[in-house]
């Protein structure tokens, strides 16, 4: 699927970037604060940081993916989701460089979140097609967002273990 | 042919079994811990590993339960016993495990359990060749716990002497010691170890006495073994001054100026966030925004993937005026600046350094290659840190003597080269000492100067120089640990005090 950058919705992209910054910056600031205190070893901090990052990333995706599906095109949704997922990538690379987490664990974690995002995007697009009326459709999308976020939180230990954490 | 088939099969099976048995080299191990298996919790000890194999080859020994694991190798000849002495840090449960592998064959695993010494008791090792009388036995049992190891089992590493409080040795037992045992005994005496010598002594013992630390006051000589027990009870209660603990050395290490590894990271993330915010202000091509995190990731990998480990070392040495050796404790930090393995070779007489803190993701190993060199191999990562505590003794070619008389302290340069400027602490006051020319004397002026509250070294000097005592502090690095690595950042002090 070729993406024509001129046709993309910049509003959706900005929303994705804002969301990515909204969850990445607090994690970064928290990690910097703990590192400055020197209370826990760097490797342990990096491991915790990676775990938190994946959790908030997955929660963010559960909220934004159905919204993207309801708002714009496939391309807008995909680029927006990629921005949500890619913004903390430099932080993940630093976590990998500290040796706290294997690259395979980080890769499988990212793949899981990406898979979840794609699944929600496809499911929500299908809902769009099935329910043509706006109000019930929006209610269903909201239900999908809340349900997916709740399930992600409730089964966090299971899916994070699946990723190798 | 069909009638011979069972015989052929049996023959084939037999041949296979014999071949398999011959292919697997037989290796037998025997472990013995120093001091009859007694250990002092938290202190080092030594184990001897005796190996015998039906066929020669390279044996790889691993002590997997040590923190960090210890590895060493030995070359075995067929049917010829070979013994290795390995310093160890016994864990709390006292179990030391050894795994041996001959020519990459199957691992032979053996363990020995060390027993902790009873708290609040004093332990002495007795090496005498004549028999004890019943009266002697009852005398010693009231005052001190005695071990009676064979002369051949005396440790080959100085650190193993940390288990005992004193050693009683007679001339015949001394004669039975090998070179490595004598060297470790000498190093222990330089480290203020307590020795009671029984009987008449050789020239070598006179040398030992001259080189001993703490002014030689922990070495006693008695004519008969029976007199040794009374001496023991007295001498073991006189303790040498304790060297600074790791917290003090850590504080001294922090005073070494070095670049903060967090600063470049903080700068990197700040710039990255700024770039994202700027890009978000005017998004004309949203897909281009994807390049920002990818570029930043690539940059971080380029900058921090490979990095040379940084070494920092702080040391504190102490000697009494007139001693030719000083005791030292040192703290070595190996800081990772990227992924990679660094190898640090330490002087042989340190035994095994104690690993205080480590990055759990960055493994460290001790690689001991005969005769006794210790290599610390560390798998470094970004921001990883390994902290090692070293104890040892070193020869001191420092010609500054300190004498204390009724007129006060007097410093003299007895050597042939000028001394470095230092600090004199006397009765709680601080006096800067200038560089002294050969033969020059120096006494403190009437006016003292203010202590530097930020200097840990000065704080220790101040604490050690109360009423009626004096000590001099000079910059010094033990020759043995000087230049462990070319890029090491070092800080060290020598405290010379009156006996």
mmCIF file of C-alpha atoms in Angstrom, chain B residues 235-437:
data_model
loop_
_atom_site.group_PDB
_atom_site.id
_atom_site.type_symbol
_atom_site.label_atom_id
_atom_site.label_comp_id
_atom_site.label_asym_id
_atom_site.label_seq_id
_atom_site.Cartn_x
_atom_site.Cartn_y
_atom_site.Cartn_z
ATOM 1 C CA UNK B 235 48.647 -10.236 71.140
ATOM 2 C CA UNK B 236 45.321 -10.967 69.506
ATOM 3 C CA UNK B 237 43.626 -8.284 71.533
ATOM 4 C CA UNK B 238 45.865 -5.568 70.092
ATOM 5 C CA UNK B 239 44.364 -4.614 66.748
ATOM 6 C CA UNK B 240 46.025 -2.684 63.911
ATOM 7 C CA UNK B 241 44.208 0.453 62.779
ATOM 8 C CA UNK B 242 41.381 -0.398 60.411
ATOM 9 C CA UNK B 243 41.704 0.704 56.797
ATOM 10 C CA UNK B 244 38.856 2.852 55.466
ATOM 11 C CA UNK B 245 35.736 0.962 54.483
ATOM 12 C CA UNK B 246 34.247 1.067 50.996
ATOM 13 C CA UNK B 247 31.928 3.972 51.850
ATOM 14 C CA UNK B 248 34.912 6.220 52.557
ATOM 15 C CA UNK B 249 36.752 5.044 49.463
ATOM 16 C CA UNK B 250 33.593 5.646 47.440
ATOM 17 C CA UNK B 251 33.396 9.208 48.745
ATOM 18 C CA UNK B 252 37.051 9.723 47.793
ATOM 19 C CA UNK B 253 36.338 8.295 44.368
ATOM 20 C CA UNK B 254 33.544 10.787 43.820
ATOM 21 C CA UNK B 255 36.085 13.576 44.274
ATOM 22 C CA UNK B 256 37.921 12.422 41.157
ATOM 23 C CA UNK B 257 36.743 14.639 38.350
ATOM 24 C CA UNK B 258 35.219 12.601 35.562
ATOM 25 C CA UNK B 259 32.632 13.235 32.919
ATOM 26 C CA UNK B 260 29.062 12.421 33.912
ATOM 27 C CA UNK B 261 27.699 9.752 31.550
ATOM 28 C CA UNK B 262 24.143 10.986 32.104
ATOM 29 C CA UNK B 263 24.788 14.437 30.646
ATOM 30 C CA UNK B 264 25.118 13.355 26.972
ATOM 31 C CA UNK B 265 21.986 11.235 27.365
ATOM 32 C CA UNK B 266 20.033 14.122 28.859
ATOM 33 C CA UNK B 267 21.223 16.375 26.028
ATOM 34 C CA UNK B 268 20.277 13.787 23.431
ATOM 35 C CA UNK B 269 16.704 13.406 24.679
ATOM 36 C CA UNK B 270 16.290 17.157 25.100
ATOM 37 C CA UNK B 271 17.315 17.753 21.491
ATOM 38 C CA UNK B 272 15.065 14.931 20.330
ATOM 39 C CA UNK B 273 12.034 16.349 22.112
ATOM 40 C CA UNK B 274 12.786 19.817 20.740
ATOM 41 C CA UNK B 275 12.997 18.396 17.222
ATOM 42 C CA UNK B 276 9.649 16.635 17.631
ATOM 43 C CA UNK B 277 7.965 19.756 18.958
ATOM 44 C CA UNK B 278 9.362 21.854 16.086
ATOM 45 C CA UNK B 279 8.237 19.280 13.535
ATOM 46 C CA UNK B 280 4.779 19.104 15.099
ATOM 47 C CA UNK B 281 4.292 22.859 14.723
ATOM 48 C CA UNK B 282 4.217 22.648 10.962
ATOM 49 C CA UNK B 283 3.382 19.208 9.649
ATOM 50 C CA UNK B 284 3.315 19.409 5.882
ATOM 51 C CA UNK B 285 4.424 15.884 5.213
ATOM 52 C CA UNK B 286 3.275 13.651 8.075
ATOM 53 C CA UNK B 287 5.214 10.664 6.770
ATOM 54 C CA UNK B 288 8.433 12.660 7.160
ATOM 55 C CA UNK B 289 7.712 12.895 10.866
ATOM 56 C CA UNK B 290 8.327 9.153 11.042
ATOM 57 C CA UNK B 291 11.940 9.772 10.098
ATOM 58 C CA UNK B 292 12.630 11.739 13.284
ATOM 59 C CA UNK B 293 12.418 8.815 15.773
ATOM 60 C CA UNK B 294 14.151 6.494 13.317
ATOM 61 C CA UNK B 295 17.034 8.945 12.829
ATOM 62 C CA UNK B 296 17.342 9.529 16.566
ATOM 63 C CA UNK B 297 17.436 5.775 17.196
ATOM 64 C CA UNK B 298 20.128 5.309 14.585
ATOM 65 C CA UNK B 299 22.131 8.166 16.085
ATOM 66 C CA UNK B 300 21.904 6.705 19.600
ATOM 67 C CA UNK B 301 23.117 3.345 18.334
ATOM 68 C CA UNK B 302 25.994 4.941 16.454
ATOM 69 C CA UNK B 303 27.106 6.982 19.455
ATOM 70 C CA UNK B 304 26.681 4.457 22.278
ATOM 71 C CA UNK B 305 26.959 1.046 20.664
ATOM 72 C CA UNK B 306 30.701 0.793 21.174
ATOM 73 C CA UNK B 307 32.330 2.506 24.096
ATOM 74 C CA UNK B 308 35.554 2.045 26.005
ATOM 75 C CA UNK B 309 35.018 1.225 29.662
ATOM 76 C CA UNK B 310 36.202 3.874 32.106
ATOM 77 C CA UNK B 311 38.317 2.841 35.090
ATOM 78 C CA UNK B 312 38.466 4.867 38.286
ATOM 79 C CA UNK B 313 40.394 3.908 41.363
ATOM 80 C CA UNK B 314 40.775 5.381 44.827
ATOM 81 C CA UNK B 315 43.195 3.950 47.357
ATOM 82 C CA UNK B 316 44.205 4.472 50.953
ATOM 83 C CA UNK B 317 47.532 3.176 52.252
ATOM 84 C CA UNK B 318 48.838 3.146 55.790
ATOM 85 C CA UNK B 319 52.186 2.460 57.354
ATOM 86 C CA UNK B 320 54.027 3.190 60.528
ATOM 87 C CA UNK B 321 57.057 5.407 60.292
ATOM 88 C CA UNK B 322 60.039 3.232 59.431
ATOM 89 C CA UNK B 323 58.042 0.417 57.808
ATOM 90 C CA UNK B 324 59.115 -0.686 54.353
ATOM 91 C CA UNK B 325 55.631 -1.813 53.337
ATOM 92 C CA UNK B 326 52.179 -0.275 53.561
ATOM 93 C CA UNK B 327 48.745 -1.850 53.806
ATOM 94 C CA UNK B 328 46.202 -0.540 51.364
ATOM 95 C CA UNK B 329 42.558 -0.773 50.501
ATOM 96 C CA UNK B 330 41.347 0.379 47.117
ATOM 97 C CA UNK B 331 38.099 0.709 45.263
ATOM 98 C CA UNK B 332 37.992 0.109 41.528
ATOM 99 C CA UNK B 333 35.072 1.248 39.388
ATOM 100 C CA UNK B 334 34.646 -0.100 35.872
ATOM 101 C CA UNK B 335 32.055 2.065 34.140
ATOM 102 C CA UNK B 336 30.564 0.945 30.852
ATOM 103 C CA UNK B 337 30.110 3.545 28.117
ATOM 104 C CA UNK B 338 28.653 1.140 25.585
ATOM 105 C CA UNK B 339 28.480 -2.539 24.795
ATOM 106 C CA UNK B 340 31.739 -4.474 24.910
ATOM 107 C CA UNK B 341 34.036 -6.572 27.054
ATOM 108 C CA UNK B 342 36.893 -5.118 29.055
ATOM 109 C CA UNK B 343 39.718 -7.042 30.689
ATOM 110 C CA UNK B 344 41.589 -5.663 33.662
ATOM 111 C CA UNK B 345 44.660 -7.437 34.988
ATOM 112 C CA UNK B 346 45.351 -7.053 38.666
ATOM 113 C CA UNK B 347 48.518 -7.772 40.621
ATOM 114 C CA UNK B 348 48.864 -11.383 41.688
ATOM 115 C CA UNK B 349 49.070 -10.850 45.443
ATOM 116 C CA UNK B 350 45.604 -9.314 45.692
ATOM 117 C CA UNK B 351 43.940 -12.721 45.614
ATOM 118 C CA UNK B 352 40.402 -12.224 44.392
ATOM 119 C CA UNK B 353 38.965 -8.732 44.693
ATOM 120 C CA UNK B 354 35.545 -8.494 46.290
ATOM 121 C CA UNK B 355 32.790 -7.556 43.864
ATOM 122 C CA UNK B 356 30.624 -5.049 45.729
ATOM 123 C CA UNK B 357 28.118 -3.945 43.117
ATOM 124 C CA UNK B 358 27.451 -5.055 39.598
ATOM 125 C CA UNK B 359 25.023 -4.475 36.850
ATOM 126 C CA UNK B 360 22.958 -7.671 36.839
ATOM 127 C CA UNK B 361 22.830 -7.530 33.076
ATOM 128 C CA UNK B 362 26.569 -7.097 32.709
ATOM 129 C CA UNK B 363 28.380 -10.232 33.775
ATOM 130 C CA UNK B 364 31.840 -10.202 35.305
ATOM 131 C CA UNK B 365 34.293 -13.081 35.517
ATOM 132 C CA UNK B 366 37.606 -13.693 37.212
ATOM 133 C CA UNK B 367 39.993 -15.371 34.882
ATOM 134 C CA UNK B 368 42.981 -16.728 36.779
ATOM 135 C CA UNK B 369 45.888 -17.865 34.725
ATOM 136 C CA UNK B 370 48.776 -19.517 36.506
ATOM 137 C CA UNK B 371 50.928 -18.559 38.238
ATOM 138 C CA UNK B 372 48.589 -16.149 40.029
ATOM 139 C CA UNK B 373 47.495 -13.219 37.857
ATOM 140 C CA UNK B 374 43.847 -12.240 38.135
ATOM 141 C CA UNK B 375 42.010 -10.913 35.144
ATOM 142 C CA UNK B 376 38.654 -9.299 35.630
ATOM 143 C CA UNK B 377 36.561 -9.719 32.517
ATOM 144 C CA UNK B 378 33.519 -7.495 32.455
ATOM 145 C CA UNK B 379 30.715 -7.421 29.909
ATOM 146 C CA UNK B 380 30.033 -3.721 29.783
ATOM 147 C CA UNK B 381 26.879 -1.957 28.744
ATOM 148 C CA UNK B 382 25.870 1.648 28.615
ATOM 149 C CA UNK B 383 25.799 3.009 32.191
ATOM 150 C CA UNK B 384 26.832 -0.324 33.706
ATOM 151 C CA UNK B 385 29.085 -0.187 36.759
ATOM 152 C CA UNK B 386 31.147 -2.805 38.530
ATOM 153 C CA UNK B 387 32.721 -1.958 41.841
ATOM 154 C CA UNK B 388 35.607 -4.026 43.217
ATOM 155 C CA UNK B 389 37.227 -3.746 46.622
ATOM 156 C CA UNK B 390 40.919 -4.591 46.760
ATOM 157 C CA UNK B 391 43.092 -5.195 49.807
ATOM 158 C CA UNK B 392 46.812 -5.705 49.759
ATOM 159 C CA UNK B 393 50.267 -4.598 50.753
ATOM 160 C CA UNK B 394 52.855 -2.822 48.729
ATOM 161 C CA UNK B 395 56.481 -1.928 49.069
ATOM 162 C CA UNK B 396 56.932 1.742 49.864
ATOM 163 C CA UNK B 397 59.985 3.626 48.744
ATOM 164 C CA UNK B 398 58.987 6.637 50.745
ATOM 165 C CA UNK B 399 61.759 8.079 52.810
ATOM 166 C CA UNK B 400 59.812 10.360 55.144
ATOM 167 C CA UNK B 401 60.110 9.430 58.817
ATOM 168 C CA UNK B 402 57.973 10.835 61.580
ATOM 169 C CA UNK B 403 59.232 10.956 65.157
ATOM 170 C CA UNK B 404 57.294 12.234 68.127
ATOM 171 C CA UNK B 405 59.149 13.664 71.104
ATOM 172 C CA UNK B 406 58.306 16.029 73.929
ATOM 173 C CA UNK B 407 59.082 18.931 71.588
ATOM 174 C CA UNK B 408 56.490 17.727 69.131
ATOM 175 C CA UNK B 409 56.632 15.885 65.825
ATOM 176 C CA UNK B 410 59.743 15.921 63.681
ATOM 177 C CA UNK B 411 59.762 14.974 60.018
ATOM 178 C CA UNK B 412 62.969 13.893 58.292
ATOM 179 C CA UNK B 413 63.678 13.039 54.704
ATOM 180 C CA UNK B 414 66.052 10.084 55.035
ATOM 181 C CA UNK B 415 66.154 9.390 51.314
ATOM 182 C CA UNK B 416 68.040 10.796 48.370
ATOM 183 C CA UNK B 417 65.165 12.494 46.537
ATOM 184 C CA UNK B 418 62.870 15.339 47.628
ATOM 185 C CA UNK B 419 59.563 14.284 49.191
ATOM 186 C CA UNK B 420 56.156 15.373 47.969
ATOM 187 C CA UNK B 421 54.297 18.092 49.886
ATOM 188 C CA UNK B 422 51.798 16.696 52.358
ATOM 189 C CA UNK B 423 49.830 17.408 55.493
ATOM 190 C CA UNK B 424 50.716 16.841 59.122
ATOM 191 C CA UNK B 425 47.988 16.167 61.637
ATOM 192 C CA UNK B 426 48.995 16.628 65.247
ATOM 193 C CA UNK B 427 46.739 16.862 68.285
ATOM 194 C CA UNK B 428 43.768 17.616 66.079
ATOM 195 C CA UNK B 429 45.484 20.450 64.167
ATOM 196 C CA UNK B 430 46.468 20.689 60.512
ATOM 197 C CA UNK B 431 49.907 21.746 59.244
ATOM 198 C CA UNK B 432 50.846 21.802 55.536
ATOM 199 C CA UNK B 433 54.206 20.063 55.040
ATOM 200 C CA UNK B 434 56.430 21.439 52.261
ATOM 201 C CA UNK B 435 58.568 19.306 49.992
ATOM 202 C CA UNK B 436 61.635 18.258 51.997
ATOM 203 C CA UNK B 437 65.104 17.972 50.477
#
